[in-house]
PDB file of C-alpha atoms in Angstrom:
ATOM      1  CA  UNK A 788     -12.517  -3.817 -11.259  1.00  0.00           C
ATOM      2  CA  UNK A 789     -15.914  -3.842  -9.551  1.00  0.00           C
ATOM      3  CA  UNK A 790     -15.863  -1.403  -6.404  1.00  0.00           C
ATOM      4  CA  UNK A 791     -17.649  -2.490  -3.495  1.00  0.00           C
ATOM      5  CA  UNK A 792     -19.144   0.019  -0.696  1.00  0.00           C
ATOM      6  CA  UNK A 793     -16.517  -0.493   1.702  1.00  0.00           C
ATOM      7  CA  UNK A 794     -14.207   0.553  -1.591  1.00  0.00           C
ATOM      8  CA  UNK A 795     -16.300   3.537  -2.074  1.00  0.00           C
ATOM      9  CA  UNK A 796     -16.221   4.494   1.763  1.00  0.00           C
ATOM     10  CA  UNK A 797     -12.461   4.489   1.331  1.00  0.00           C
ATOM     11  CA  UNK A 798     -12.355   6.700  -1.550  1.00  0.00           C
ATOM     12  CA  UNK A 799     -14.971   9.385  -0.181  1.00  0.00           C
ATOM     13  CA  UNK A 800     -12.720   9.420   2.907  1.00  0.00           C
ATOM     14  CA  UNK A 801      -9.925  10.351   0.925  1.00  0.00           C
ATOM     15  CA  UNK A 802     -11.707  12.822  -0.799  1.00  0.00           C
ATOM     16  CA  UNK A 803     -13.026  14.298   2.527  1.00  0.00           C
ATOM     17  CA  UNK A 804      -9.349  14.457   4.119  1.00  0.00           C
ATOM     18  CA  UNK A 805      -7.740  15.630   1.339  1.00  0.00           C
ATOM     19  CA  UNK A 806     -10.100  18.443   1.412  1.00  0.00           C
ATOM     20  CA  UNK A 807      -9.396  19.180   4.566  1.00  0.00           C
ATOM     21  CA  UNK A 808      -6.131  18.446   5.155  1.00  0.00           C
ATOM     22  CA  UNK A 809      -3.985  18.495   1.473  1.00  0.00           C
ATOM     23  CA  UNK A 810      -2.071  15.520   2.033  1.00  0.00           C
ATOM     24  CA  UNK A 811      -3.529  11.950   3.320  1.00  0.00           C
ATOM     25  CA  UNK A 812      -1.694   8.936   4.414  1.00  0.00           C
ATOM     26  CA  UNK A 813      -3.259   5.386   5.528  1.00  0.00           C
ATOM     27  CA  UNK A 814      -3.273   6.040   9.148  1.00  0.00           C
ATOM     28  CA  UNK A 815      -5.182   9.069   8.277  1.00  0.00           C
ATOM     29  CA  UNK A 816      -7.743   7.253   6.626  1.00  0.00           C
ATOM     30  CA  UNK A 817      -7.691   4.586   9.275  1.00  0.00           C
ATOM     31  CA  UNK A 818      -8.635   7.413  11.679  1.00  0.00           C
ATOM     32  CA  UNK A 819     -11.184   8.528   9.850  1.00  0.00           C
ATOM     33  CA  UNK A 820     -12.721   5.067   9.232  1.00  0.00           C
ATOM     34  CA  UNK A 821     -12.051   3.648  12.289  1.00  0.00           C
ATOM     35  CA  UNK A 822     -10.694   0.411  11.032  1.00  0.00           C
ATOM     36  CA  UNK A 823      -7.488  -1.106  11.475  1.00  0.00           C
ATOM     37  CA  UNK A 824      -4.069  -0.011   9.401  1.00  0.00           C
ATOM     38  CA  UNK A 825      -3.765  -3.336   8.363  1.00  0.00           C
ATOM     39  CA  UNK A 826      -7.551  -2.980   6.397  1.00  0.00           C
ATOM     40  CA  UNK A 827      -6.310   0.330   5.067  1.00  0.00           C
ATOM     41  CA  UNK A 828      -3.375  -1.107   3.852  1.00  0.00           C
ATOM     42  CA  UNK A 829      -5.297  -3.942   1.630  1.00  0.00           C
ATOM     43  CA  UNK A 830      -7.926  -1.438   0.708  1.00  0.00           C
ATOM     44  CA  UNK A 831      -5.468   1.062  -0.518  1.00  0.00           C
ATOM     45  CA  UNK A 832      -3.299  -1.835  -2.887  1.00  0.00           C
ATOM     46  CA  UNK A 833      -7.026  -2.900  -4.316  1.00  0.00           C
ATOM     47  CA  UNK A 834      -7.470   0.324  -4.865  1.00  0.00           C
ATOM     48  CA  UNK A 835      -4.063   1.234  -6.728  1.00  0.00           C
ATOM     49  CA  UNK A 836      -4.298  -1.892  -8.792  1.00  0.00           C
ATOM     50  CA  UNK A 837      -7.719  -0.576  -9.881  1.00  0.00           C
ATOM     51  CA  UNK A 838      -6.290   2.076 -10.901  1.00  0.00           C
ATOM     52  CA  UNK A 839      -8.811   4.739  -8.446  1.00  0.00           C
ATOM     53  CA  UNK A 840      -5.480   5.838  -6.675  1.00  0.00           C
ATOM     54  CA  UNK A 841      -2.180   6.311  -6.155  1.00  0.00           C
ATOM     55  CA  UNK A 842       0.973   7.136  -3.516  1.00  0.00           C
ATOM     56  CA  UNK A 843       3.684   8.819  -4.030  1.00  0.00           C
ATOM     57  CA  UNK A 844       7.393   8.030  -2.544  1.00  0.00           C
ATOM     58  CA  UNK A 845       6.469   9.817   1.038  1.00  0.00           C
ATOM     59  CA  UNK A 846       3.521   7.078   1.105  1.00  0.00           C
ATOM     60  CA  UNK A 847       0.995  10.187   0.893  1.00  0.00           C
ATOM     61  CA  UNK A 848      -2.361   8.771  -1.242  1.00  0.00           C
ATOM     62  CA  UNK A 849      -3.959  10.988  -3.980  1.00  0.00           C
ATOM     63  CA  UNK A 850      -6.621  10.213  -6.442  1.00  0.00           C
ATOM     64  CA  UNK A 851      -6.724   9.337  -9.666  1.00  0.00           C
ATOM     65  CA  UNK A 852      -8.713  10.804 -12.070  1.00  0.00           C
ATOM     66  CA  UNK A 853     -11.406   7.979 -11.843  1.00  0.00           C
ATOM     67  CA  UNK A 854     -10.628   7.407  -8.298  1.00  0.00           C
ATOM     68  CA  UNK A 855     -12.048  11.244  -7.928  1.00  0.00           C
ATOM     69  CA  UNK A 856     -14.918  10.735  -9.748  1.00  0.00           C
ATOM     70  CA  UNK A 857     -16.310   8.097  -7.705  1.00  0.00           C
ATOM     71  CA  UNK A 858     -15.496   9.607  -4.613  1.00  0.00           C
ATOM     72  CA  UNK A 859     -17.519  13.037  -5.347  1.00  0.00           C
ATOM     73  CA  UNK A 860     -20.493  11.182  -6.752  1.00  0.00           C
ATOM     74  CA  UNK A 861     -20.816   8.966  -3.736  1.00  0.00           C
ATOM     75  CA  UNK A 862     -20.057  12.307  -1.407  1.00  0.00           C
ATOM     76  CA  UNK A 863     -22.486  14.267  -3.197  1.00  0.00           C
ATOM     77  CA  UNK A 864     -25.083  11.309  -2.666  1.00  0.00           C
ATOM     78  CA  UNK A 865     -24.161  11.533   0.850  1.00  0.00           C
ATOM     79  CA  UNK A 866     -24.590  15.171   1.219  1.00  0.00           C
ATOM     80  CA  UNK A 867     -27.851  15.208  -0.551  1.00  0.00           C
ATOM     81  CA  UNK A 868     -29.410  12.543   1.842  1.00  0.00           C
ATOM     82  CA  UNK A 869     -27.942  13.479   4.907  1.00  0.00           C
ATOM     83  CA  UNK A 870     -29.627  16.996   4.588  1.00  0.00           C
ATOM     84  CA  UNK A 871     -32.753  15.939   2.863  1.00  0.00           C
ATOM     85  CA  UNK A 872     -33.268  13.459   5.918  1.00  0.00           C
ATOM     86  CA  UNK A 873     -32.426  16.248   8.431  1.00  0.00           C
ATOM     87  CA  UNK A 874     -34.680  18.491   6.800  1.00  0.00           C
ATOM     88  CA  UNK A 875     -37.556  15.775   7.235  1.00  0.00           C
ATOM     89  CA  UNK A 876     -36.876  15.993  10.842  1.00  0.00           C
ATOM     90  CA  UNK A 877     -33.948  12.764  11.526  1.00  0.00           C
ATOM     91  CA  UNK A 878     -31.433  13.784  13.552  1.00  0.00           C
ATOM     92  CA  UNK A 879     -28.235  14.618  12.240  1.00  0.00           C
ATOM     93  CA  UNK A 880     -26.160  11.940  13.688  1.00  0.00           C
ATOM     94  CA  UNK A 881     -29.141   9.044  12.684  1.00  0.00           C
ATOM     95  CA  UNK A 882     -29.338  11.136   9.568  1.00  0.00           C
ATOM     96  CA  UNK A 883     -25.389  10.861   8.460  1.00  0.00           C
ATOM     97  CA  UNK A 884     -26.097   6.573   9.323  1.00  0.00           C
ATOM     98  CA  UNK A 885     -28.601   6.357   6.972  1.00  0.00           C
ATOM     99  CA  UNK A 886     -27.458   8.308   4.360  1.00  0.00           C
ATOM    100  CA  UNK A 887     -23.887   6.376   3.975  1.00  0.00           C
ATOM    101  CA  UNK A 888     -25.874   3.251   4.315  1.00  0.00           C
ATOM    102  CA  UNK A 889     -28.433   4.484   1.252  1.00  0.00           C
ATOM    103  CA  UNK A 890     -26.020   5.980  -0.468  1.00  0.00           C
ATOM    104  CA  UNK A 891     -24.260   2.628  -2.313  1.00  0.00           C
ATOM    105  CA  UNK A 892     -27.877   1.133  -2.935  1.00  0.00           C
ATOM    106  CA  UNK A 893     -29.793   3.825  -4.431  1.00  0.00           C
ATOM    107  CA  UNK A 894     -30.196   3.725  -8.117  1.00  0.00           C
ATOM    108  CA  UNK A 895     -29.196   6.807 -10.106  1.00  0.00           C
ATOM    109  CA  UNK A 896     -32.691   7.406 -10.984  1.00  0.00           C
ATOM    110  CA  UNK A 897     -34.388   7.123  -7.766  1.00  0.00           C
ATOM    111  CA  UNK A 898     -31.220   9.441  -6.450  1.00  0.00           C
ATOM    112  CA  UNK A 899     -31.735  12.135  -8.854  1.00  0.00           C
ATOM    113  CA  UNK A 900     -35.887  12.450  -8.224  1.00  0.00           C
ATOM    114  CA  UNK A 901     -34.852  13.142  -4.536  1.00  0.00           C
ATOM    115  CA  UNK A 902     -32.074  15.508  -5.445  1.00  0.00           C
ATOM    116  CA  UNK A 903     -34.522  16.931  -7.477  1.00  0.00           C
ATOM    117  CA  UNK A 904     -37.653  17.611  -4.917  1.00  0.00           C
ATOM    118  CA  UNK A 905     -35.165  18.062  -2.208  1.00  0.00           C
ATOM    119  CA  UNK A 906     -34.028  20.985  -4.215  1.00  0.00           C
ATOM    120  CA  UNK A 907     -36.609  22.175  -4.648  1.00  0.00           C
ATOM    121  CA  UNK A 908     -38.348  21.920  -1.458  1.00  0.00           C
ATOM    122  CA  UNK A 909     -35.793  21.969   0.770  1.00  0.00           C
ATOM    123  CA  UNK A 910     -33.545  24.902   1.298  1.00  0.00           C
ATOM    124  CA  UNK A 911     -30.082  23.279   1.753  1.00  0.00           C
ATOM    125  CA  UNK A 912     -30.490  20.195   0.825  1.00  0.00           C
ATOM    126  CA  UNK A 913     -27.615  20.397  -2.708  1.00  0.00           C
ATOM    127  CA  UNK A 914     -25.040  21.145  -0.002  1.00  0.00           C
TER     128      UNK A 914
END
């Protein structure tokens, strides 16, 4: 199954609330999103049948092995650029925009050269 961003954005949210909160149902992630139950609900069947999550019988979403994966490289992606660009002087809120935004089109090479100076350079910026 070929995730899209808005696929990705779903699972990183998931990752985000179950780190926060333990459990996560749909009108969590609507919340979080700020979309509509009825997108969360569509999202979250693509999502089983691709096999990147699951829900138990209280209706209470966890990830999947793969479904986990994505979601912490496209968090980490979004971690790295949102600090590297606040460290280069954005502010954060502009800074968070443009980092989920970047974060689905960057290639892994280009990704890992910033990780890489911003690491270097820029206390911070791995977190």
């Amino acid at each position: 199954m070929t995730l899209y961003k808005s696929g990705e954005d779903y699972l990183k949210a998931i990752l985000v609330l179950t780190n926060r909160n333990g459990a996560v149902r749909s009108l969590d992630v609507a919340n979080y999103l700020n979309v509509t139950k009825p997108s969360v609900c569509r999202a979250m069947r693509l999502l089983r049948e691709g096999e990147f999550l699951s829900m138990d019988e209280n209706k209470r979403i966890h990830l999947t092995e793969l479904g986990r994966e994505v979601a912490e490289k496209v968090y980490e992606r979004n971690r790295v650029l949102t600090n590297g660009l606040i460290a280069i002087g954005v502010d954060p809120e502009t800074a968070q925009q443009d980092a989920c935004r970047i974060e689905h089109d960057l290639s892994r090479a280009t990704f890992e050269k910033l990780k890489a100076h911003w690491e270097q350079f820029v206390p911070n910026a791995e977190r």
